[in-house]
Amino acid sequence: MTDMTEQTLNVDIAICGAGPVGLALATLMAQRGVAGNRIALVDAKALGQAISDPRSIALSWGSRMLLEDVGAWPALQAAATPIHQIHVSRRGHLGRSVMDRDEHKVDALGYVARYGDVVDALAQACERAGVRTLRPVRVTTLAESGDSVALALDDGRTVHAQAAVQAEGGVFGEQADKSQRRDYVQTAVIARVSTSEPVAHRAFERFTDEGPLALLPQAGADAHQYALVWCVRPERAQQLLDLGEADFLRQLGDAFGERLGTFTRVSERAAFPLGLNADPKVTARTVAIGNAAQTLHPVAGQGLNLGLRDAAVLARLLARGIDRAGGIPDALARFAQERARDRGAIIRTTDTMARIFANTGPLQPVFGLALAALDTVKPARMLLAELMMFGRR
C-alpha cells in the first residue's frame, strides 16, 4: 500500500530501505501481530525499478524457511534455482571439498535467485499485510527523542515512530566508515555466463591469488547459465570490464579451469568494490540490520542471509516491545545481545576466507590440504555447511 496523502504519519516502526531485508522485517512484524498500517516502509526507488534489478543473490536453506513463513516463497520458488552441491577448491593447489545436500537431509543447500524476483515476492507479501509503503522518497533527517523518532522526507512529509530501522546499506566505498572496517583491495566483477558442460545444481567457489571466483547455477533462457562473482584487484577488474567477449571468456576459463568445459557466453558485466564495514551498535530508538549493519565480502554468499536472520530476530522483539513502557529500548538492547554470536561468527568466517585464500604466500599449499582434510572430516564439513545454511545458533 503506497500512501501519498498525509503530511504527518504516525506509526509504530519506520523502516528505511525496501530491499529484501527491509521488506522481510515488515512482513515478519505483520505476521507477529503488528498492524500493517502501523509499519512505514520508506525507499528511494520505485518498486518497478527494484523489481527490474537483474543481479543474482544466494539464499540459504534457512532463508527459504523464513520466506516460506511469510508467504513469499511460493511466488519465488519457480524462479529460484536449487543448489544441491557446493564444490570448493584452491586454484593451482591440490585439495578440494564438496558439500552435498544429502548429508543434511534438505532439498537444497541453498538457492540462486534474481534480486528483483525476491523483492517482488516480498513486496507482494507486504501488500497483503497492508504495510504503508512510501516510495520513491528519501529520508533527509532523523531526529531521535526520548520516546520517539521523527523522519523528515524529501517530499515534505514527516514520519513519527517508536523506532527507526536502517535497512539500506549501499555498497562498500560509498558508506561512512564503521568501527570494523577492512578494505580488501578487491573488486567483484559480476555477470551471467554460459558453459559447454554444465553440472546441474552444483555451485563452485574457487579461490585464486586475487580473490574467490564463484559460479552459481541459475536457470534462464540458457539452461547452461551461471551467475558469476569474480573477485580481483581493482585494476584487473577494469581490464576485465573493458575486454571483448571472447577475451573475457578466455581469461575466465584460465582462472576457473575446465570443470565446466569452456565458457561460451557472457552477459553485460558490472563491478563493485569489496570490504568489511560493520558496527553492531544500537541506540534507544534506532537500529541497523543487514547490509546497513554489516557489509561483508561476498565469499560464501552470506550477506543477505545474515540480514534476513537479523530481520527475523528484530521482528520478534519489536512486536513484543511496541507500546510497552521501556519496551523499544529493551527490545533493541536485547536484539544486539541475541545477534552478537551469529554476526560475529559470519564476519570472522568471511573475513578470514577473503584474506587467507586470496594471496600467494608460502602457506597456500597448506590451505589446499586443509580443504582436502575438510572433505574427509565429516563433522567439520557438516559444521561449516550448517553455519552457511542457518548461521550460528
CSV table of C-alpha atoms in Angstrom, one decimal:
chain,number,residue,atom,x,y,z
A,1,MET,CA,0.0,0.0,0.0
A,2,THR,CA,1.5,3.3,-1.1
A,3,ASP,CA,0.5,6.3,1.0
A,4,MET,CA,0.7,9.7,-0.7
A,5,THR,CA,-1.8,11.8,1.2
A,6,GLU,CA,-0.9,12.5,4.8
A,7,GLN,CA,1.8,15.1,5.6
A,8,THR,CA,2.4,13.7,9.1
A,9,LEU,CA,2.3,9.9,9.6
A,10,ASN,CA,2.3,8.3,13.0
A,11,VAL,CA,3.4,4.7,13.1
A,12,ASP,CA,5.0,2.2,15.4
A,13,ILE,CA,8.0,1.3,13.3
A,14,ALA,CA,9.7,3.1,10.4
A,15,ILE,CA,11.9,1.0,8.1
A,16,CYS,CA,14.4,2.8,5.9
A,17,GLY,CA,15.1,0.6,2.9
A,18,ALA,CA,12.7,-1.7,1.0
A,19,GLY,CA,15.3,-4.2,-0.2
A,20,PRO,CA,14.8,-7.9,0.8
A,21,VAL,CA,15.8,-7.3,4.4
A,22,GLY,CA,13.6,-4.3,5.0
A,23,LEU,CA,10.7,-6.0,3.3
A,24,ALA,CA,11.2,-9.2,5.2
A,25,LEU,CA,11.2,-7.2,8.5
A,26,ALA,CA,7.9,-5.5,7.6
A,27,THR,CA,6.2,-8.8,6.7
A,28,LEU,CA,7.6,-10.6,9.8
A,29,MET,CA,6.3,-7.9,12.1
A,30,ALA,CA,2.9,-8.0,10.5
A,31,GLN,CA,2.9,-11.8,10.9
A,32,ARG,CA,3.6,-11.3,14.6
A,33,GLY,CA,0.5,-9.1,15.0
A,34,VAL,CA,1.7,-5.6,14.3
A,35,ALA,CA,-0.9,-3.9,12.2
A,36,GLY,CA,0.3,-3.2,8.6
A,37,ASN,CA,-0.8,0.4,8.7
A,38,ARG,CA,1.4,0.9,11.8
A,39,ILE,CA,4.6,0.0,9.8
A,40,ALA,CA,6.1,2.5,7.4
A,41,LEU,CA,8.5,1.3,4.7
A,42,VAL,CA,10.5,4.1,3.1
A,43,ASP,CA,12.6,3.6,0.0
A,44,ALA,CA,14.2,5.9,-2.6
A,45,LYS,CA,13.5,3.6,-5.6
A,46,ALA,CA,10.2,3.0,-7.3
A,47,LEU,CA,9.0,-0.6,-6.9
A,48,GLY,CA,9.3,-1.2,-10.7
A,49,GLN,CA,13.0,-0.1,-10.6
A,50,ALA,CA,13.8,-2.6,-7.8
A,51,ILE,CA,11.9,-5.5,-9.4
A,52,SER,CA,13.8,-5.0,-12.7
A,53,ASP,CA,17.2,-5.4,-10.9
A,54,PRO,CA,18.9,-8.4,-12.6
A,55,ARG,CA,21.5,-9.1,-10.0
A,56,SER,CA,21.8,-12.7,-8.7
A,57,ILE,CA,21.7,-13.4,-5.0
A,58,ALA,CA,22.2,-16.6,-3.0
A,59,LEU,CA,19.6,-17.7,-0.5
A,60,SER,CA,20.4,-20.3,2.1
A,61,TRP,CA,18.1,-23.1,3.1
A,62,GLY,CA,17.4,-21.2,6.3
A,63,SER,CA,16.4,-18.1,4.3
A,64,ARG,CA,14.0,-20.3,2.3
A,65,MET,CA,12.3,-21.3,5.5
A,66,LEU,CA,11.9,-17.7,6.5
A,67,LEU,CA,10.4,-16.8,3.1
A,68,GLU,CA,8.0,-19.7,3.5
A,69,ASP,CA,6.9,-18.4,6.9
A,70,VAL,CA,5.8,-15.0,5.4
A,71,GLY,CA,4.2,-16.5,2.3
A,72,ALA,CA,6.8,-15.1,-0.1
A,73,TRP,CA,8.4,-18.4,-1.2
A,74,PRO,CA,5.5,-19.7,-3.4
A,75,ALA,CA,5.9,-16.6,-5.6
A,76,LEU,CA,9.7,-17.1,-5.8
A,77,GLN,CA,10.1,-20.9,-6.0
A,78,ALA,CA,9.7,-21.3,-9.7
A,79,ALA,CA,12.3,-18.7,-10.4
A,80,ALA,CA,14.9,-19.9,-7.8
A,81,THR,CA,17.5,-22.5,-8.8
A,82,PRO,CA,18.3,-25.0,-6.1
A,83,ILE,CA,22.0,-25.8,-5.2
A,84,HIS,CA,22.5,-29.5,-4.4
A,85,GLN,CA,26.3,-29.4,-4.1
A,86,ILE,CA,29.0,-26.8,-3.4
A,87,HIS,CA,32.5,-27.5,-4.8
A,88,VAL,CA,35.3,-25.5,-3.0
A,89,SER,CA,38.9,-25.5,-4.4
A,90,ARG,CA,42.1,-23.5,-4.5
A,91,ARG,CA,43.5,-22.7,-7.9
A,92,GLY,CA,47.0,-24.1,-8.5
A,93,HIS,CA,47.0,-26.4,-5.4
A,94,LEU,CA,45.8,-29.8,-4.6
A,95,GLY,CA,42.8,-30.3,-2.3
A,96,ARG,CA,39.1,-29.6,-2.6
A,97,SER,CA,35.9,-30.1,-0.6
A,98,VAL,CA,32.4,-30.9,-1.7
A,99,MET,CA,29.3,-30.2,0.4
A,100,ASP,CA,26.2,-32.1,-0.5
A,101,ARG,CA,22.5,-31.7,0.4
A,102,ASP,CA,22.1,-35.4,1.1
A,103,GLU,CA,24.4,-35.1,4.2
A,104,HIS,CA,22.0,-32.6,5.7
A,105,LYS,CA,18.7,-34.2,4.5
A,106,VAL,CA,17.4,-31.0,3.0
A,107,ASP,CA,16.0,-30.3,-0.5
A,108,ALA,CA,18.9,-27.9,-1.3
A,109,LEU,CA,21.8,-26.3,0.4
A,110,GLY,CA,20.6,-23.0,-1.0
A,111,TYR,CA,19.1,-21.3,-4.0
A,112,VAL,CA,20.1,-18.7,-6.6
A,113,ALA,CA,17.5,-16.1,-7.4
A,114,ARG,CA,17.3,-12.8,-9.2
A,115,TYR,CA,17.3,-9.8,-6.7
A,116,GLY,CA,14.2,-8.4,-8.4
A,117,ASP,CA,12.3,-11.6,-8.0
A,118,VAL,CA,13.0,-11.7,-4.3
A,119,VAL,CA,11.9,-8.1,-3.9
A,120,ASP,CA,8.7,-8.8,-5.9
A,121,ALA,CA,7.7,-11.8,-3.8
A,122,LEU,CA,8.3,-9.9,-0.5
A,123,ALA,CA,6.6,-6.7,-1.8
A,124,GLN,CA,3.5,-8.8,-2.6
A,125,ALA,CA,3.6,-10.2,1.0
A,126,CYS,CA,3.8,-6.6,2.3
A,127,GLU,CA,0.9,-5.6,0.1
A,128,ARG,CA,-1.2,-8.4,1.5
A,129,ALA,CA,-0.3,-7.3,5.0
A,130,GLY,CA,-1.3,-3.7,4.4
A,131,VAL,CA,2.2,-2.2,5.1
A,132,ARG,CA,2.4,1.5,4.5
A,133,THR,CA,4.9,1.9,1.7
A,134,LEU,CA,6.4,5.3,0.9
A,135,ARG,CA,8.3,5.3,-2.4
A,136,PRO,CA,10.1,6.8,-4.2
A,137,VAL,CA,11.2,9.1,-1.4
A,138,ARG,CA,14.3,9.7,0.7
A,139,VAL,CA,14.8,10.3,4.4
A,140,THR,CA,16.6,13.7,4.7
A,141,THR,CA,17.0,13.8,8.5
A,142,LEU,CA,16.3,11.6,11.5
A,143,ALA,CA,15.8,13.1,15.0
A,144,GLU,CA,15.6,10.8,18.0
A,145,SER,CA,14.0,11.9,21.2
A,146,GLY,CA,13.2,10.1,24.5
A,147,ASP,CA,10.1,8.3,23.3
A,148,SER,CA,10.0,8.6,19.5
A,149,VAL,CA,11.9,9.2,16.2
A,150,ALA,CA,11.0,11.7,13.6
A,151,LEU,CA,12.0,11.1,10.0
A,152,ALA,CA,11.8,14.0,7.6
A,153,LEU,CA,11.2,13.0,4.0
A,154,ASP,CA,12.3,14.9,0.8
A,155,ASP,CA,8.7,15.2,-0.3
A,156,GLY,CA,7.8,17.3,2.8
A,157,ARG,CA,6.2,14.6,4.8
A,158,THR,CA,7.3,13.6,8.3
A,159,VAL,CA,7.1,10.1,9.9
A,160,HIS,CA,6.9,9.7,13.6
A,161,ALA,CA,7.7,6.3,15.0
A,162,GLN,CA,8.6,4.5,18.2
A,163,ALA,CA,11.7,3.1,16.5
A,164,ALA,CA,13.5,3.6,13.2
A,165,VAL,CA,15.3,0.7,11.5
A,166,GLN,CA,18.0,1.3,8.9
A,167,ALA,CA,17.9,-1.5,6.3
A,168,GLU,CA,19.5,0.3,3.4
A,169,GLY,CA,23.3,-0.1,3.4
A,170,GLY,CA,24.6,0.7,-0.1
A,171,VAL,CA,27.9,-0.7,-1.3
A,172,PHE,CA,31.3,-0.6,0.3
A,173,GLY,CA,33.2,2.5,-0.9
A,174,GLU,CA,30.1,4.6,-0.7
A,175,GLN,CA,29.5,4.1,3.1
A,176,ALA,CA,30.6,6.0,6.1
A,177,ASP,CA,33.3,4.2,8.0
A,178,LYS,CA,32.1,1.9,10.8
A,179,SER,CA,34.0,0.6,13.8
A,180,GLN,CA,35.0,-2.7,12.0
A,181,ARG,CA,36.4,-1.8,8.6
A,182,ARG,CA,38.7,-3.5,6.2
A,183,ASP,CA,39.4,-2.7,2.5
A,184,TYR,CA,40.2,-6.0,0.8
A,185,VAL,CA,41.5,-4.1,-2.3
A,186,GLN,CA,39.3,-6.3,-4.4
A,187,THR,CA,36.5,-5.6,-6.8
A,188,ALA,CA,33.8,-8.1,-7.7
A,189,VAL,CA,33.0,-8.5,-11.4
A,190,ILE,CA,29.5,-9.8,-11.8
A,191,ALA,CA,27.8,-11.2,-14.9
A,192,ARG,CA,25.9,-14.3,-16.1
A,193,VAL,CA,27.9,-16.8,-18.1
A,194,SER,CA,27.2,-20.0,-20.1
A,195,THR,CA,29.3,-23.1,-20.3
A,196,SER,CA,29.6,-26.0,-22.7
A,197,GLU,CA,29.5,-28.8,-20.0
A,198,PRO,CA,27.4,-27.6,-17.0
A,199,VAL,CA,26.9,-29.7,-13.9
A,200,ALA,CA,23.3,-29.4,-12.8
A,201,HIS,CA,22.6,-27.8,-9.4
A,202,ARG,CA,26.3,-27.6,-8.5
A,203,ALA,CA,27.9,-24.3,-7.3
A,204,PHE,CA,31.6,-23.6,-7.3
A,205,GLU,CA,33.8,-21.4,-5.1
A,206,ARG,CA,37.3,-21.3,-6.5
A,207,PHE,CA,40.0,-19.3,-4.6
A,208,THR,CA,42.6,-17.6,-6.7
A,209,ASP,CA,45.6,-15.4,-5.9
A,210,GLU,CA,43.4,-12.3,-6.3
A,211,GLY,CA,40.2,-13.5,-4.6
A,212,PRO,CA,37.4,-16.0,-4.8
A,213,LEU,CA,35.7,-16.8,-8.1
A,214,ALA,CA,32.1,-18.1,-7.6
A,215,LEU,CA,29.8,-19.7,-10.1
A,216,LEU,CA,26.2,-20.3,-9.1
A,217,PRO,CA,23.8,-22.3,-11.2
A,218,GLN,CA,20.9,-20.2,-12.4
A,219,ALA,CA,18.1,-21.2,-14.7
A,220,GLY,CA,17.2,-18.9,-17.5
A,221,ALA,CA,16.6,-18.8,-21.2
A,222,ASP,CA,20.0,-20.6,-21.5
A,223,ALA,CA,19.9,-23.7,-19.3
A,224,HIS,CA,23.7,-23.8,-19.1
A,225,GLN,CA,23.8,-20.4,-17.3
A,226,TYR,CA,25.7,-19.5,-14.1
A,227,ALA,CA,25.8,-16.3,-12.0
A,228,LEU,CA,29.5,-15.2,-11.9
A,229,VAL,CA,31.1,-13.3,-9.0
A,230,TRP,CA,34.8,-12.9,-9.8
A,231,CYS,CA,36.8,-11.1,-7.1
A,232,VAL,CA,40.0,-9.5,-8.4
A,233,ARG,CA,42.3,-6.5,-7.9
A,234,PRO,CA,40.6,-3.1,-8.9
A,235,GLU,CA,42.9,-2.5,-11.8
A,236,ARG,CA,42.3,-6.1,-13.0
A,237,ALA,CA,38.6,-5.6,-12.7
A,238,GLN,CA,38.7,-2.6,-15.0
A,239,GLN,CA,40.6,-4.6,-17.6
A,240,LEU,CA,38.1,-7.4,-17.4
A,241,LEU,CA,35.2,-4.9,-17.9
A,242,ASP,CA,37.0,-3.5,-21.0
A,243,LEU,CA,37.7,-6.8,-22.7
A,244,GLY,CA,35.7,-8.1,-25.6
A,245,GLU,CA,33.5,-11.2,-25.0
A,246,ALA,CA,35.9,-13.7,-26.5
A,247,ASP,CA,38.9,-12.4,-24.5
A,248,PHE,CA,36.9,-12.2,-21.3
A,249,LEU,CA,35.7,-15.8,-21.6
A,250,ARG,CA,39.2,-17.0,-22.4
A,251,GLN,CA,40.6,-15.3,-19.2
A,252,LEU,CA,37.7,-16.6,-17.1
A,253,GLY,CA,38.5,-20.1,-18.4
A,254,ASP,CA,42.2,-19.7,-17.5
A,255,ALA,CA,41.2,-18.6,-13.9
A,256,PHE,CA,38.5,-21.3,-13.3
A,257,GLY,CA,39.7,-24.3,-15.2
A,258,GLU,CA,37.9,-26.9,-17.3
A,259,ARG,CA,35.4,-28.4,-14.8
A,260,LEU,CA,32.5,-27.0,-16.8
A,261,GLY,CA,34.1,-27.3,-20.2
A,262,THR,CA,34.5,-23.9,-22.0
A,263,PHE,CA,32.8,-20.7,-21.3
A,264,THR,CA,30.6,-19.8,-24.3
A,265,ARG,CA,28.7,-16.6,-23.5
A,266,VAL,CA,28.7,-13.7,-21.0
A,267,SER,CA,26.1,-11.1,-20.3
A,268,GLU,CA,26.7,-7.4,-19.6
A,269,ARG,CA,29.3,-7.0,-16.9
A,270,ALA,CA,29.3,-4.8,-13.8
A,271,ALA,CA,31.6,-4.3,-10.8
A,272,PHE,CA,31.6,-3.1,-7.2
A,273,PRO,CA,34.3,-2.6,-4.5
A,274,LEU,CA,34.7,-5.1,-1.7
A,275,GLY,CA,35.3,-4.6,2.0
A,276,LEU,CA,34.2,-5.3,5.6
A,277,ASN,CA,32.3,-2.4,7.2
A,278,ALA,CA,30.4,-3.3,10.4
A,279,ASP,CA,29.1,-1.8,13.6
A,280,PRO,CA,26.7,-3.6,16.0
A,281,LYS,CA,25.8,-0.5,18.0
A,282,VAL,CA,22.1,0.4,18.6
A,283,THR,CA,20.6,3.5,20.3
A,284,ALA,CA,17.4,3.6,22.4
A,285,ARG,CA,15.3,4.1,19.3
A,286,THR,CA,17.4,3.2,16.3
A,287,VAL,CA,19.0,0.1,14.9
A,288,ALA,CA,20.7,-1.1,11.7
A,289,ILE,CA,20.2,-4.5,10.1
A,290,GLY,CA,21.5,-6.4,7.1
A,291,ASN,CA,24.0,-4.6,4.9
A,292,ALA,CA,23.4,-1.3,6.8
A,293,ALA,CA,24.8,-3.0,9.9
A,294,GLN,CA,27.5,-5.3,8.4
A,295,THR,CA,28.7,-5.1,4.8
A,296,LEU,CA,30.6,-8.3,4.1
A,297,HIS,CA,32.8,-9.8,1.4
A,298,PRO,CA,30.6,-11.9,-0.9
A,299,VAL,CA,32.6,-15.1,-0.3
A,300,ALA,CA,30.2,-17.9,0.6
A,301,GLY,CA,27.2,-15.7,-0.2
A,302,GLN,CA,26.4,-14.8,3.4
A,303,GLY,CA,25.4,-11.1,3.4
A,304,LEU,CA,21.7,-11.3,2.6
A,305,ASN,CA,21.2,-14.5,4.6
A,306,LEU,CA,22.7,-12.8,7.7
A,307,GLY,CA,20.5,-9.8,7.1
A,308,LEU,CA,17.3,-12.0,6.9
A,309,ARG,CA,18.2,-13.6,10.3
A,310,ASP,CA,18.6,-10.0,11.7
A,311,ALA,CA,15.1,-9.3,10.4
A,312,ALA,CA,13.6,-12.4,12.0
A,313,VAL,CA,15.0,-11.7,15.5
A,314,LEU,CA,14.2,-8.0,15.3
A,315,ALA,CA,10.6,-8.6,14.2
A,316,ARG,CA,10.0,-10.9,17.2
A,317,LEU,CA,11.5,-8.4,19.7
A,318,LEU,CA,9.9,-5.3,18.3
A,319,ALA,CA,6.5,-6.9,18.2
A,320,ARG,CA,6.8,-7.6,21.9
A,321,GLY,CA,8.1,-4.1,22.7
A,322,ILE,CA,5.6,-1.9,21.0
A,323,ASP,CA,3.5,0.2,23.4
A,324,ARG,CA,5.2,-1.2,26.5
A,325,ALA,CA,7.0,1.1,28.9
A,326,GLY,CA,10.7,0.8,28.1
A,327,GLY,CA,9.7,-1.8,25.5
A,328,ILE,CA,11.5,-0.5,22.5
A,329,PRO,CA,14.9,0.4,24.2
A,330,ASP,CA,14.8,-3.0,25.9
A,331,ALA,CA,13.9,-4.8,22.6
A,332,LEU,CA,16.8,-3.1,20.8
A,333,ALA,CA,19.3,-3.9,23.5
A,334,ARG,CA,18.1,-7.5,23.5
A,335,PHE,CA,18.5,-7.6,19.7
A,336,ALA,CA,22.1,-6.6,19.9
A,337,GLN,CA,22.8,-9.3,22.5
A,338,GLU,CA,20.9,-12.1,20.6
A,339,ARG,CA,22.6,-11.3,17.3
A,340,ALA,CA,26.1,-10.9,18.5
A,341,ARG,CA,27.2,-14.5,18.2
A,342,ASP,CA,25.8,-15.1,14.7
A,343,ARG,CA,27.0,-11.8,13.4
A,344,GLY,CA,30.4,-12.2,14.9
A,345,ALA,CA,30.8,-15.8,13.6
A,346,ILE,CA,29.9,-14.9,10.0
A,347,ILE,CA,32.0,-11.7,10.0
A,348,ARG,CA,35.0,-13.7,11.2
A,349,THR,CA,34.5,-16.6,8.8
A,350,THR,CA,34.0,-14.5,5.7
A,351,ASP,CA,36.8,-12.1,6.6
A,352,THR,CA,39.2,-15.0,7.2
A,353,MET,CA,38.3,-16.7,4.0
A,354,ALA,CA,38.6,-13.5,1.9
A,355,ARG,CA,42.1,-12.7,3.3
A,356,ILE,CA,43.8,-16.0,3.8
A,357,PHE,CA,43.0,-17.7,0.5
A,358,ALA,CA,43.5,-14.6,-1.7
A,359,ASN,CA,47.3,-14.3,-1.7
A,360,THR,CA,50.4,-16.0,-3.0
A,361,GLY,CA,52.1,-16.7,0.4
A,362,PRO,CA,54.0,-19.8,1.3
A,363,LEU,CA,51.1,-21.3,3.3
A,364,GLN,CA,48.8,-21.6,0.2
A,365,PRO,CA,49.7,-25.4,-0.3
A,366,VAL,CA,48.7,-25.9,3.4
A,367,PHE,CA,45.4,-24.2,2.8
A,368,GLY,CA,44.8,-26.5,-0.2
A,369,LEU,CA,45.5,-29.5,2.1
A,370,ALA,CA,43.1,-28.1,4.6
A,371,LEU,CA,40.3,-28.2,2.0
A,372,ALA,CA,41.2,-31.8,1.4
A,373,ALA,CA,41.1,-32.5,5.1
A,374,LEU,CA,37.7,-30.8,5.4
A,375,ASP,CA,36.4,-33.2,2.7
A,376,THR,CA,37.5,-36.2,4.7
A,377,VAL,CA,36.5,-35.0,8.2
A,378,LYS,CA,32.7,-35.1,8.1
A,379,PRO,CA,31.9,-33.3,11.4
A,380,ALA,CA,34.0,-30.3,10.3
A,381,ARG,CA,32.4,-30.2,6.9
A,382,MET,CA,28.9,-30.6,8.4
A,383,LEU,CA,29.6,-27.7,10.9
A,384,LEU,CA,30.7,-25.3,8.2
A,385,ALA,CA,27.8,-26.2,5.9
A,386,GLU,CA,25.3,-25.7,8.8
A,387,LEU,CA,26.9,-22.3,9.6
A,388,MET,CA,26.3,-21.3,6.0
A,389,MET,CA,22.7,-22.6,6.0
A,390,PHE,CA,21.5,-21.5,9.4
A,391,GLY,CA,24.1,-19.2,10.9
A,392,ARG,CA,25.5,-19.5,14.5
A,393,ARG,CA,22.7,-20.9,16.7
